[in-house]
PDB file of C-alpha atoms in Angstrom:
ATOM      1  CA  MET A   1    -159.062-103.387 -26.223  1.00 97.00           C
ATOM      2  CA  ASP A   2    -159.898-102.265 -29.962  1.00 98.00           C
ATOM      3  CA  TYR A   3    -160.310-104.399 -32.721  1.00 98.00           C
ATOM      4  CA  THR A   4    -160.488-103.814 -36.481  1.00 98.00           C
ATOM      5  CA  ILE A   5    -161.954-105.572 -39.688  1.00 98.00           C
ATOM      6  CA  GLU A   6    -161.690-103.989 -42.983  1.00 96.00           C
ATOM      7  CA  ASN A   7    -162.358-104.526 -46.771  1.00 96.00           C
ATOM      8  CA  GLU A   8    -161.520-102.523 -49.709  1.00 95.00           C
ATOM      9  CA  ILE A   9    -164.273-100.049 -48.926  1.00 95.00           C
ATOM     10  CA  LEU A  10    -164.451 -99.711 -45.126  1.00 96.00           C
ATOM     11  CA  LYS A  11    -162.269 -99.885 -41.994  1.00 97.00           C
ATOM     12  CA  VAL A  12    -164.403-100.927 -38.992  1.00 98.00           C
ATOM     13  CA  THR A  13    -163.246-100.624 -35.425  1.00 98.00           C
ATOM     14  CA  VAL A  14    -165.150-102.263 -32.307  1.00 98.00           C
ATOM     15  CA  SER A  15    -164.253-102.021 -28.498  1.00 98.00           C
ATOM     16  CA  SER A  16    -164.560-104.969 -26.296  1.00 98.00           C
ATOM     17  CA  ARG A  17    -165.976-102.716 -23.755  1.00 98.00           C
ATOM     18  CA  GLY A  18    -169.451-102.756 -24.403  1.00 98.00           C
ATOM     19  CA  ALA A  19    -168.919-104.577 -27.893  1.00 98.00           C
ATOM     20  CA  GLU A  20    -169.459-100.881 -29.231  1.00 98.00           C
ATOM     21  CA  LEU A  21    -168.768 -99.871 -32.746  1.00 98.00           C
ATOM     22  CA  GLN A  22    -166.144 -97.148 -32.548  1.00 98.00           C
ATOM     23  CA  SER A  23    -165.506 -96.011 -35.975  1.00 98.00           C
ATOM     24  CA  VAL A  24    -166.429 -96.547 -39.599  1.00 98.00           C
ATOM     25  CA  ILE A  25    -164.031 -94.972 -42.227  1.00 96.00           C
ATOM     26  CA  GLY A  26    -164.804 -95.158 -46.003  1.00 94.00           C
ATOM     27  CA  LYS A  27    -161.475 -95.792 -47.179  1.00 91.00           C
ATOM     28  CA  HIS A  28    -161.697 -94.072 -50.595  1.00 87.00           C
ATOM     29  CA  ILE A  29    -161.536 -90.691 -48.975  1.00 86.00           C
ATOM     30  CA  GLY A  30    -160.880 -91.405 -45.257  1.00 89.00           C
ATOM     31  CA  ASN A  31    -164.321 -90.044 -43.993  1.00 91.00           C
ATOM     32  CA  GLU A  32    -165.724 -91.070 -40.422  1.00 95.00           C
ATOM     33  CA  TYR A  33    -169.391 -92.106 -40.536  1.00 97.00           C
ATOM     34  CA  ILE A  34    -169.627 -92.814 -36.722  1.00 98.00           C
ATOM     35  CA  TRP A  35    -169.874 -89.983 -34.009  1.00 97.00           C
ATOM     36  CA  GLN A  36    -166.793 -89.618 -32.218  1.00 97.00           C
ATOM     37  CA  ALA A  37    -167.951 -89.605 -28.698  1.00 96.00           C
ATOM     38  CA  ASP A  38    -167.296 -86.042 -27.455  1.00 95.00           C
ATOM     39  CA  PRO A  39    -167.912 -86.054 -23.788  1.00 95.00           C
ATOM     40  CA  GLU A  40    -169.052 -82.413 -23.651  1.00 94.00           C
ATOM     41  CA  VAL A  41    -172.231 -83.543 -25.689  1.00 95.00           C
ATOM     42  CA  TRP A  42    -172.737 -87.504 -25.727  1.00 95.00           C
ATOM     43  CA  GLY A  43    -169.785 -89.523 -24.757  1.00 96.00           C
ATOM     44  CA  ARG A  44    -170.514 -92.755 -26.691  1.00 98.00           C
ATOM     45  CA  HIS A  45    -170.218 -93.979 -30.356  1.00 98.00           C
ATOM     46  CA  ALA A  46    -172.863 -96.570 -30.786  1.00 98.00           C
ATOM     47  CA  PRO A  47    -173.726 -98.382 -27.455  1.00 98.00           C
ATOM     48  CA  VAL A  48    -175.086-101.834 -27.197  1.00 98.00           C
ATOM     49  CA  LEU A  49    -178.392-101.831 -25.131  1.00 98.00           C
ATOM     50  CA  PHE A  50    -179.040-105.308 -23.123  1.00 98.00           C
ATOM     51  CA  PRO A  51    -181.071-106.392 -20.788  1.00 98.00           C
ATOM     52  CA  ILE A  52    -183.107-103.502 -21.122  1.00 98.00           C
ATOM     53  CA  VAL A  53    -183.839-100.980 -23.589  1.00 98.00           C
ATOM     54  CA  GLY A  54    -184.490 -97.335 -22.316  1.00 96.00           C
ATOM     55  CA  LYS A  55    -185.322 -96.136 -18.826  1.00 97.00           C
ATOM     56  CA  LEU A  56    -186.994 -98.020 -15.823  1.00 97.00           C
ATOM     57  CA  LYS A  57    -189.636 -96.165 -13.658  1.00 96.00           C
ATOM     58  CA  ASN A  58    -187.398 -95.002 -10.661  1.00 96.00           C
ATOM     59  CA  ASP A  59    -184.605 -97.037 -12.120  1.00 97.00           C
ATOM     60  CA  GLU A  60    -186.253-100.333 -10.774  1.00 98.00           C
ATOM     61  CA  TYR A  61    -188.056-103.186 -11.275  1.00 98.00           C
ATOM     62  CA  SER A  62    -189.587-106.200  -9.560  1.00 98.00           C
ATOM     63  CA  TYR A  63    -189.358-109.826 -10.303  1.00 98.00           C
ATOM     64  CA  GLN A  64    -190.674-112.617  -8.188  1.00 97.00           C
ATOM     65  CA  GLY A  65    -191.083-110.545  -5.285  1.00 96.00           C
ATOM     66  CA  GLN A  66    -187.566-108.851  -5.211  1.00 98.00           C
ATOM     67  CA  THR A  67    -186.865-105.501  -6.259  1.00 98.00           C
ATOM     68  CA  TYR A  68    -183.782-104.867  -8.450  1.00 98.00           C
ATOM     69  CA  HIS A  69    -182.156-101.721  -9.778  1.00 98.00           C
ATOM     70  CA  MET A  70    -180.696-101.038 -12.978  1.00 98.00           C
ATOM     71  CA  GLY A  71    -179.851 -97.815 -15.136  1.00 96.00           C
ATOM     72  CA  GLN A  72    -180.938 -96.815 -18.519  1.00 96.00           C
ATOM     73  CA  HIS A  73    -180.112 -99.366 -21.344  1.00 98.00           C
ATOM     74  CA  GLY A  74    -179.071-101.860 -18.918  1.00 98.00           C
ATOM     75  CA  PHE A  75    -175.266-102.876 -17.981  1.00 98.00           C
ATOM     76  CA  ALA A  76    -173.955-104.483 -21.139  1.00 98.00           C
ATOM     77  CA  ARG A  77    -172.746-101.201 -22.552  1.00 98.00           C
ATOM     78  CA  ASN A  78    -170.413-100.780 -19.561  1.00 98.00           C
ATOM     79  CA  MET A  79    -168.942-104.238 -19.369  1.00 98.00           C
ATOM     80  CA  GLU A  80    -165.797-105.918 -20.714  1.00 98.00           C
ATOM     81  CA  PHE A  81    -166.894-108.623 -23.578  1.00 98.00           C
ATOM     82  CA  ALA A  82    -164.484-111.336 -24.572  1.00 98.00           C
ATOM     83  CA  LEU A  83    -163.714-111.552 -28.259  1.00 98.00           C
ATOM     84  CA  GLU A  84    -164.876-115.176 -29.362  1.00 98.00           C
ATOM     85  CA  GLU A  85    -164.119-114.755 -33.027  1.00 96.00           C
ATOM     86  CA  GLN A  86    -162.181-112.731 -35.431  1.00 97.00           C
ATOM     87  CA  THR A  87    -161.567-112.964 -39.105  1.00 96.00           C
ATOM     88  CA  LYS A  88    -160.879-110.484 -41.757  1.00 95.00           C
ATOM     89  CA  GLU A  89    -164.421-109.455 -42.115  1.00 96.00           C
ATOM     90  CA  LYS A  90    -166.210-110.491 -38.857  1.00 98.00           C
ATOM     91  CA  LEU A  91    -166.080-109.967 -35.162  1.00 98.00           C
ATOM     92  CA  THR A  92    -167.869-111.691 -32.466  1.00 98.00           C
ATOM     93  CA  PHE A  93    -168.139-110.849 -28.791  1.00 98.00           C
ATOM     94  CA  LEU A  94    -169.393-112.737 -25.977  1.00 98.00           C
ATOM     95  CA  LEU A  95    -170.820-111.543 -22.511  1.00 98.00           C
ATOM     96  CA  THR A  96    -172.076-113.959 -19.797  1.00 98.00           C
ATOM     97  CA  ASP A  97    -173.485-113.443 -16.659  1.00 98.00           C
ATOM     98  CA  THR A  98    -171.515-113.026 -13.297  1.00 97.00           C
ATOM     99  CA  GLU A  99    -172.226-112.615  -9.561  1.00 97.00           C
ATOM    100  CA  GLU A 100    -172.209-108.719 -10.529  1.00 96.00           C
ATOM    101  CA  THR A 101    -174.864-109.051 -13.204  1.00 98.00           C
ATOM    102  CA  ARG A 102    -177.072-111.475 -11.245  1.00 98.00           C
ATOM    103  CA  ALA A 103    -177.163-108.959  -8.493  1.00 98.00           C
ATOM    104  CA  VAL A 104    -179.178-106.592 -10.772  1.00 98.00           C
ATOM    105  CA  TYR A 105    -180.537-109.182 -13.120  1.00 98.00           C
ATOM    106  CA  PRO A 106    -181.246-112.627 -11.801  1.00 98.00           C
ATOM    107  CA  PHE A 107    -180.904-114.559 -15.188  1.00 98.00           C
ATOM    108  CA  LYS A 108    -178.126-116.639 -16.536  1.00 98.00           C
ATOM    109  CA  PHE A 109    -177.314-116.131 -19.976  1.00 98.00           C
ATOM    110  CA  GLU A 110    -175.039-115.906 -22.948  1.00 98.00           C
ATOM    111  CA  PHE A 111    -174.951-112.649 -24.909  1.00 98.00           C
ATOM    112  CA  ARG A 112    -173.005-112.270 -28.234  1.00 98.00           C
ATOM    113  CA  VAL A 113    -172.875-109.235 -30.449  1.00 98.00           C
ATOM    114  CA  SER A 114    -171.471-109.696 -33.948  1.00 98.00           C
ATOM    115  CA  TYR A 115    -170.378-107.155 -36.605  1.00 98.00           C
ATOM    116  CA  GLU A 116    -169.907-108.755 -40.174  1.00 98.00           C
ATOM    117  CA  LEU A 117    -168.576-106.562 -43.365  1.00 97.00           C
ATOM    118  CA  LEU A 118    -170.004-107.111 -46.763  1.00 95.00           C
ATOM    119  CA  ASN A 119    -168.864-104.486 -49.290  1.00 95.00           C
ATOM    120  CA  ASN A 120    -170.255-101.145 -48.035  1.00 96.00           C
ATOM    121  CA  MET A 121    -172.551-102.940 -45.283  1.00 97.00           C
ATOM    122  CA  ILE A 122    -172.144-103.818 -41.945  1.00 98.00           C
ATOM    123  CA  LYS A 123    -174.387-106.324 -40.326  1.00 98.00           C
ATOM    124  CA  GLU A 124    -174.854-105.866 -36.591  1.00 98.00           C
ATOM    125  CA  SER A 125    -176.112-109.010 -34.960  1.00 98.00           C
ATOM    126  CA  PHE A 126    -177.367-109.942 -31.214  1.00 98.00           C
ATOM    127  CA  HIS A 127    -177.650-113.638 -29.966  1.00 98.00           C
ATOM    128  CA  VAL A 128    -178.987-114.354 -26.499  1.00 98.00           C
ATOM    129  CA  THR A 129    -178.954-117.692 -25.119  1.00 98.00           C
ATOM    130  CA  ASN A 130    -181.000-118.718 -21.767  1.00 98.00           C
ATOM    131  CA  LYS A 131    -178.670-120.675 -19.643  1.00 98.00           C
ATOM    132  CA  GLY A 132    -180.756-120.707 -16.558  1.00 97.00           C
ATOM    133  CA  GLU A 133    -183.512-123.332 -15.554  1.00 96.00           C
ATOM    134  CA  GLY A 134    -186.790-120.933 -15.770  1.00 95.00           C
ATOM    135  CA  ASP A 135    -187.974-118.385 -18.423  1.00 97.00           C
ATOM    136  CA  MET A 136    -185.456-115.486 -19.224  1.00 98.00           C
ATOM    137  CA  ILE A 137    -187.024-111.807 -20.002  1.00 98.00           C
ATOM    138  CA  PHE A 138    -184.918-109.127 -21.533  1.00 98.00           C
ATOM    139  CA  GLY A 139    -184.585-106.377 -24.147  1.00 98.00           C
ATOM    140  CA  VAL A 140    -182.062-105.568 -26.525  1.00 98.00           C
ATOM    141  CA  GLY A 141    -181.060-102.968 -29.166  1.00 98.00           C
ATOM    142  CA  GLY A 142    -178.635-101.098 -30.974  1.00 98.00           C
ATOM    143  CA  HIS A 143    -177.906 -97.134 -30.529  1.00 98.00           C
ATOM    144  CA  PRO A 144    -175.453 -96.177 -33.477  1.00 98.00           C
ATOM    145  CA  GLY A 145    -174.768 -92.433 -33.657  1.00 98.00           C
ATOM    146  CA  PHE A 146    -173.983 -91.333 -37.337  1.00 98.00           C
ATOM    147  CA  ALA A 147    -171.608 -88.326 -37.720  1.00 96.00           C
ATOM    148  CA  LEU A 148    -173.240 -85.545 -40.116  1.00 94.00           C
ATOM    149  CA  PRO A 149    -170.620 -84.271 -42.628  1.00 91.00           C
ATOM    150  CA  VAL A 150    -171.087 -80.431 -41.883  1.00 88.00           C
ATOM    151  CA  GLU A 151    -168.305 -78.663 -43.793  1.00 83.00           C
ATOM    152  CA  ASP A 152    -167.930 -76.699 -47.231  1.00 80.00           C
ATOM    153  CA  GLY A 153    -171.175 -74.914 -46.505  1.00 82.00           C
ATOM    154  CA  VAL A 154    -173.102 -77.856 -45.507  1.00 88.00           C
ATOM    155  CA  LYS A 155    -175.186 -77.510 -42.487  1.00 89.00           C
ATOM    156  CA  LYS A 156    -177.054 -79.983 -40.123  1.00 92.00           C
ATOM    157  CA  ASP A 157    -180.298 -78.941 -41.202  1.00 91.00           C
ATOM    158  CA  ASP A 158    -179.445 -79.811 -44.797  1.00 94.00           C
ATOM    159  CA  PHE A 159    -179.542 -83.399 -44.183  1.00 95.00           C
ATOM    160  CA  TYR A 160    -182.885 -85.003 -43.721  1.00 96.00           C
ATOM    161  CA  LEU A 161    -184.398 -88.546 -42.659  1.00 97.00           C
ATOM    162  CA  GLN A 162    -186.188 -90.768 -45.252  1.00 96.00           C
ATOM    163  CA  VAL A 163    -188.207 -93.670 -44.037  1.00 96.00           C
ATOM    164  CA  ASN A 164    -189.336 -96.484 -46.434  1.00 95.00           C
ATOM    165  CA  PRO A 165    -191.961 -97.983 -46.861  1.00 94.00           C
ATOM    166  CA  ALA A 166    -193.268 -94.404 -47.192  1.00 93.00           C
ATOM    167  CA  LYS A 167    -196.408 -94.461 -44.744  1.00 93.00           C
ATOM    168  CA  PRO A 168    -197.257 -92.905 -41.412  1.00 93.00           C
ATOM    169  CA  ARG A 169    -196.340 -94.845 -38.350  1.00 94.00           C
ATOM    170  CA  VAL A 170    -197.062 -94.896 -34.690  1.00 96.00           C
ATOM    171  CA  GLN A 171    -195.048 -92.625 -32.330  1.00 96.00           C
ATOM    172  CA  VAL A 172    -195.169 -92.801 -28.728  1.00 96.00           C
ATOM    173  CA  PRO A 173    -194.481 -89.605 -26.721  1.00 93.00           C
ATOM    174  CA  LEU A 174    -191.122 -89.906 -24.602  1.00 90.00           C
ATOM    175  CA  PRO A 175    -190.745 -86.600 -22.614  1.00 84.00           C
ATOM    176  CA  LEU A 176    -187.253 -85.477 -21.960  1.00 76.00           C
ATOM    177  CA  GLU A 177    -188.032 -85.242 -18.389  1.00 76.00           C
ATOM    178  CA  GLY A 178    -188.758 -88.695 -16.694  1.00 82.00           C
ATOM    179  CA  GLY A 179    -187.838 -90.626 -19.834  1.00 90.00           C
ATOM    180  CA  LEU A 180    -190.937 -92.931 -19.854  1.00 96.00           C
ATOM    181  CA  LEU A 181    -193.274 -93.757 -22.675  1.00 96.00           C
ATOM    182  CA  ASN A 182    -196.883 -92.275 -22.544  1.00 94.00           C
ATOM    183  CA  TRP A 183    -198.465 -95.103 -24.435  1.00 95.00           C
ATOM    184  CA  GLU A 184    -202.084 -93.454 -24.194  1.00 94.00           C
ATOM    185  CA  LYS A 185    -200.985 -90.331 -26.244  1.00 94.00           C
ATOM    186  CA  ARG A 186    -199.430 -92.346 -29.100  1.00 95.00           C
ATOM    187  CA  PHE A 187    -200.103 -90.773 -32.528  1.00 95.00           C
ATOM    188  CA  LEU A 188    -199.561 -91.042 -36.211  1.00 94.00           C
ATOM    189  CA  ALA A 189    -196.144 -89.632 -37.336  1.00 94.00           C
ATOM    190  CA  PRO A 190    -195.922 -88.299 -40.956  1.00 92.00           C
ATOM    191  CA  THR A 191    -193.155 -90.652 -41.882  1.00 94.00           C
ATOM    192  CA  GLU A 192    -194.517 -90.761 -45.343  1.00 94.00           C
ATOM    193  CA  SER A 193    -192.647 -87.602 -46.065  1.00 93.00           C
ATOM    194  CA  LEU A 194    -189.088 -86.351 -45.508  1.00 95.00           C
ATOM    195  CA  ILE A 195    -187.966 -85.268 -42.128  1.00 96.00           C
ATOM    196  CA  THR A 196    -185.476 -82.494 -41.764  1.00 95.00           C
ATOM    197  CA  ILE A 197    -182.663 -83.217 -39.097  1.00 95.00           C
ATOM    198  CA  THR A 198    -183.089 -79.901 -36.919  1.00 92.00           C
ATOM    199  CA  ASP A 199    -182.061 -79.842 -33.081  1.00 90.00           C
ATOM    200  CA  ASP A 200    -185.684 -78.961 -32.307  1.00 91.00           C
ATOM    201  CA  LEU A 201    -186.709 -82.429 -33.694  1.00 91.00           C
ATOM    202  CA  PHE A 202    -185.275 -83.914 -30.496  1.00 91.00           C
ATOM    203  CA  LYS A 203    -186.540 -81.366 -27.869  1.00 88.00           C
ATOM    204  CA  ASP A 204    -188.800 -84.121 -26.386  1.00 85.00           C
ATOM    205  CA  ASP A 205    -186.154 -86.638 -26.333  1.00 86.00           C
ATOM    206  CA  ALA A 206    -186.151 -89.559 -28.970  1.00 88.00           C
ATOM    207  CA  MET A 207    -188.989 -90.118 -31.540  1.00 93.00           C
ATOM    208  CA  VAL A 208    -190.105 -93.659 -30.817  1.00 95.00           C
ATOM    209  CA  LEU A 209    -191.813 -95.331 -33.577  1.00 96.00           C
ATOM    210  CA  VAL A 210    -193.686 -98.539 -33.523  1.00 95.00           C
ATOM    211  CA  MET A 211    -192.760-100.825 -36.597  1.00 93.00           C
ATOM    212  CA  ARG A 212    -195.725-103.265 -37.425  1.00 79.00           C
ATOM    213  CA  HIS A 213    -193.860-104.713 -40.666  1.00 74.00           C
ATOM    214  CA  PRO A 214    -190.367-105.984 -40.896  1.00 76.00           C
ATOM    215  CA  ASP A 215    -187.707-104.795 -43.114  1.00 82.00           C
ATOM    216  CA  ASN A 216    -187.943-100.883 -42.920  1.00 95.00           C
ATOM    217  CA  LYS A 217    -185.044 -98.919 -44.255  1.00 96.00           C
ATOM    218  CA  PHE A 218    -184.133 -95.374 -42.591  1.00 97.00           C
ATOM    219  CA  SER A 219    -181.854 -93.128 -44.684  1.00 97.00           C
ATOM    220  CA  ILE A 220    -179.810 -90.114 -43.889  1.00 97.00           C
ATOM    221  CA  LYS A 221    -179.232 -88.094 -46.881  1.00 94.00           C
ATOM    222  CA  THR A 222    -178.680 -84.467 -48.184  1.00 92.00           C
ATOM    223  CA  GLU A 223    -179.281 -82.842 -51.549  1.00 89.00           C
ATOM    224  CA  THR A 224    -175.854 -81.141 -51.328  1.00 84.00           C
ATOM    225  CA  SER A 225    -173.630 -84.267 -51.872  1.00 82.00           C
ATOM    226  CA  ARG A 226    -174.134 -87.961 -52.547  1.00 83.00           C
ATOM    227  CA  PHE A 227    -173.568 -88.684 -49.013  1.00 88.00           C
ATOM    228  CA  HIS A 228    -175.876 -91.069 -47.351  1.00 92.00           C
ATOM    229  CA  ILE A 229    -176.279 -93.717 -44.649  1.00 96.00           C
ATOM    230  CA  ASN A 230    -179.052 -96.677 -44.756  1.00 97.00           C
ATOM    231  CA  VAL A 231    -180.210 -98.527 -41.672  1.00 98.00           C
ATOM    232  CA  ARG A 232    -182.296-101.571 -42.464  1.00 97.00           C
ATOM    233  CA  THR A 233    -184.194-102.363 -39.343  1.00 95.00           C
ATOM    234  CA  ASP A 234    -185.064-106.048 -40.216  1.00 91.00           C
ATOM    235  CA  SER A 235    -187.487-107.316 -37.518  1.00 92.00           C
ATOM    236  CA  ALA A 236    -187.105-104.571 -35.012  1.00 96.00           C
ATOM    237  CA  PRO A 237    -190.492-103.908 -33.337  1.00 96.00           C
ATOM    238  CA  TYR A 238    -189.481-100.396 -32.410  1.00 97.00           C
ATOM    239  CA  VAL A 239    -186.955 -97.787 -33.747  1.00 97.00           C
ATOM    240  CA  GLY A 240    -185.751 -94.700 -31.800  1.00 96.00           C
ATOM    241  CA  ILE A 241    -184.397 -91.650 -33.676  1.00 96.00           C
ATOM    242  CA  TRP A 242    -182.280 -89.401 -31.103  1.00 95.00           C
ATOM    243  CA  SER A 243    -179.737 -86.623 -30.702  1.00 94.00           C
ATOM    244  CA  GLN A 244    -178.890 -84.878 -27.410  1.00 91.00           C
ATOM    245  CA  TYR A 245    -180.813 -81.906 -26.502  1.00 89.00           C
ATOM    246  CA  PRO A 246    -180.348 -79.094 -25.492  1.00 87.00           C
ATOM    247  CA  LYS A 247    -176.604 -80.019 -26.001  1.00 88.00           C
ATOM    248  CA  THR A 248    -176.715 -80.353 -29.699  1.00 88.00           C
ATOM    249  CA  ALA A 249    -174.109 -81.471 -32.108  1.00 93.00           C
ATOM    250  CA  ASP A 250    -173.795 -82.669 -35.685  1.00 95.00           C
ATOM    251  CA  TYR A 251    -174.829 -86.333 -35.386  1.00 96.00           C
ATOM    252  CA  VAL A 252    -178.009 -88.345 -35.104  1.00 96.00           C
ATOM    253  CA  CYS A 253    -178.953 -91.953 -33.931  1.00 97.00           C
ATOM    254  CA  ILE A 254    -180.959 -94.474 -35.689  1.00 97.00           C
ATOM    255  CA  GLU A 255    -181.821 -97.218 -33.214  1.00 98.00           C
ATOM    256  CA  PRO A 256    -183.482-100.624 -33.926  1.00 97.00           C
ATOM    257  CA  TRP A 257    -184.932-102.009 -30.648  1.00 98.00           C
ATOM    258  CA  TRP A 258    -186.398-105.390 -29.512  1.00 98.00           C
ATOM    259  CA  GLY A 259    -187.642-103.645 -26.208  1.00 98.00           C
ATOM    260  CA  ILE A 260    -188.648-100.211 -25.121  1.00 97.00           C
ATOM    261  CA  ALA A 261    -188.371 -97.959 -22.090  1.00 97.00           C
ATOM    262  CA  ASP A 262    -191.092 -98.491 -19.314  1.00 97.00           C
ATOM    263  CA  LEU A 263    -194.663 -96.861 -19.855  1.00 96.00           C
ATOM    264  CA  THR A 264    -195.866 -94.116 -17.545  1.00 95.00           C
ATOM    265  CA  ASP A 265    -198.439 -96.376 -15.852  1.00 95.00           C
ATOM    266  CA  THR A 266    -196.111 -99.319 -15.392  1.00 96.00           C
ATOM    267  CA  ASP A 267    -196.625-101.577 -12.358  1.00 96.00           C
ATOM    268  CA  GLY A 268    -192.772-102.166 -12.346  1.00 96.00           C
ATOM    269  CA  ASP A 269    -193.014-105.933 -12.746  1.00 98.00           C
ATOM    270  CA  LEU A 270    -190.681-107.226 -15.149  1.00 98.00           C
ATOM    271  CA  GLU A 271    -193.271-110.126 -15.966  1.00 97.00           C
ATOM    272  CA  ASP A 272    -195.758-107.147 -17.033  1.00 97.00           C
ATOM    273  CA  LYS A 273    -193.190-104.920 -18.884  1.00 98.00           C
ATOM    274  CA  LYS A 274    -194.272-104.046 -22.340  1.00 96.00           C
ATOM    275  CA  GLY A 275    -192.179-105.000 -25.418  1.00 96.00           C
ATOM    276  CA  MET A 276    -190.016-107.549 -23.567  1.00 98.00           C
ATOM    277  CA  ASN A 277    -188.709-110.916 -25.105  1.00 98.00           C
ATOM    278  CA  ARG A 278    -189.012-114.219 -23.343  1.00 98.00           C
ATOM    279  CA  LEU A 279    -186.805-117.180 -23.674  1.00 98.00           C
ATOM    280  CA  ALA A 280    -187.411-120.773 -22.188  1.00 98.00           C
ATOM    281  CA  SER A 281    -184.577-122.511 -20.922  1.00 98.00           C
ATOM    282  CA  GLY A 282    -182.002-123.332 -23.482  1.00 98.00           C
ATOM    283  CA  GLU A 283    -183.464-121.508 -26.045  1.00 98.00           C
ATOM    284  CA  ASP A 284    -181.777-118.801 -28.211  1.00 98.00           C
ATOM    285  CA  PHE A 285    -182.846-115.373 -29.669  1.00 98.00           C
ATOM    286  CA  GLU A 286    -181.397-113.814 -32.733  1.00 98.00           C
ATOM    287  CA  ALA A 287    -181.689-110.242 -34.050  1.00 97.00           C
ATOM    288  CA  SER A 288    -179.999-108.065 -36.573  1.00 97.00           C
ATOM    289  CA  PHE A 289    -179.829-104.837 -38.242  1.00 97.00           C
ATOM    290  CA  ARG A 290    -177.629-103.612 -41.309  1.00 98.00           C
ATOM    291  CA  MET A 291    -175.969-100.204 -42.024  1.00 98.00           C
ATOM    292  CA  SER A 292    -174.580 -99.331 -45.170  1.00 97.00           C
ATOM    293  CA  PHE A 293    -172.462 -96.488 -46.021  1.00 95.00           C
ATOM    294  CA  HIS A 294    -172.067 -94.189 -49.177  1.00 88.00           C
ATOM    295  CA  SER A 295    -169.210 -92.007 -49.976  1.00 72.00           C
ATOM    296  CA  LYS A 296    -169.293 -88.300 -49.424  1.00 54.00           C
ATOM    297  CA  VAL A 297    -168.728 -87.084 -53.328  1.00 46.00           C
ATOM    298  CA  GLN A 298    -170.090 -83.742 -54.262  1.00 36.00           C
ATOM    299  CA  SER A 299    -172.750 -84.082 -57.003  1.00 36.00           C
ATOM    300  CA  GLU A 300    -172.118 -82.140 -60.179  1.00 32.00           C
TER     301      GLU A 300
END
C-alpha cells in the first residue's frame, strides 16, 4: 500500500512494500525527482538495504557453523512493512523477524524506516533493535534513484556530480561481473573535482567510496538549469554511486551505506565480514541521510 506525506513544497509517496520511496514531486511545477522504475532498465525506485548491503560471495555466508543463503542487498526490500506512525509530514514503517527471515538470517530484530519532511528536505532514517539474546550483526543502507530531467535539449552528460568537502577519497573497485569488492586494488578517486555523469562512468558497476569523515554532501547539478539534488550522507562510512549498465537510462543513484559487499578474499564467515555493524542484546542502532530537492527552473 502507498502512503503520502506533503507540505507546500514536496509531495512524497512511500510504499509499505520494502518501505520504499516511490515518488517525490516538486509541487510548484509538478516535476518528479525519483526514478520511476522502468522494468526494462531498473525496476526499483529507492530500495532499502537490510540486513546486508551489496552481494555475498556465492550468495551465502556462514554463522556459528551453519551456512545461510541470501540474495544481493538482503530481504527487506522485498518484504511488507507495517505502518507504525503517520503524521502530515512523517511516516514510520516497521519490519520484525519472522520464521521466513530467520531461515536466512538467524537474528531477532525490529527494523524501522522513517521519512520526515522539512521544507524541501527529506530525512530517511534507519533504526535497528536487537531483540535476541546474543550479538546481532547487520548492514543497512539506502539506494535512492534520482531522475535526471533530460528535456528541452538537456542531455544526461550535461549533469555532473559534485562532492563536498572537495578532496580525493578512497574508491574500491567493484567489477560488474561478480559484484565483490577488491580491497587490495583500492585507489584515490579524484572527487575534489566535478564528475560528469556519463553511461561509461558505471561500466565497472558502482563507484564505491570510503568516507572517512562525517557529513559529506553529494550534489547532482547542471549548468543548464537551477535543478539540483543534494544528498547529505551524515555518518555513512561508505557511499555507492550507481546507474544500470549496459542498459542505461536517465537516472543516477547516490547510496549511503552502513555496510558493503563481500571482499574478493572473504572467508564467508559473518563474524569476519568487513563493514558490518554489531549490536548487543537489547541495543539500538540509528542512522540517517538527508535529501534536498531544488526546482527545475531555467536560468536567465
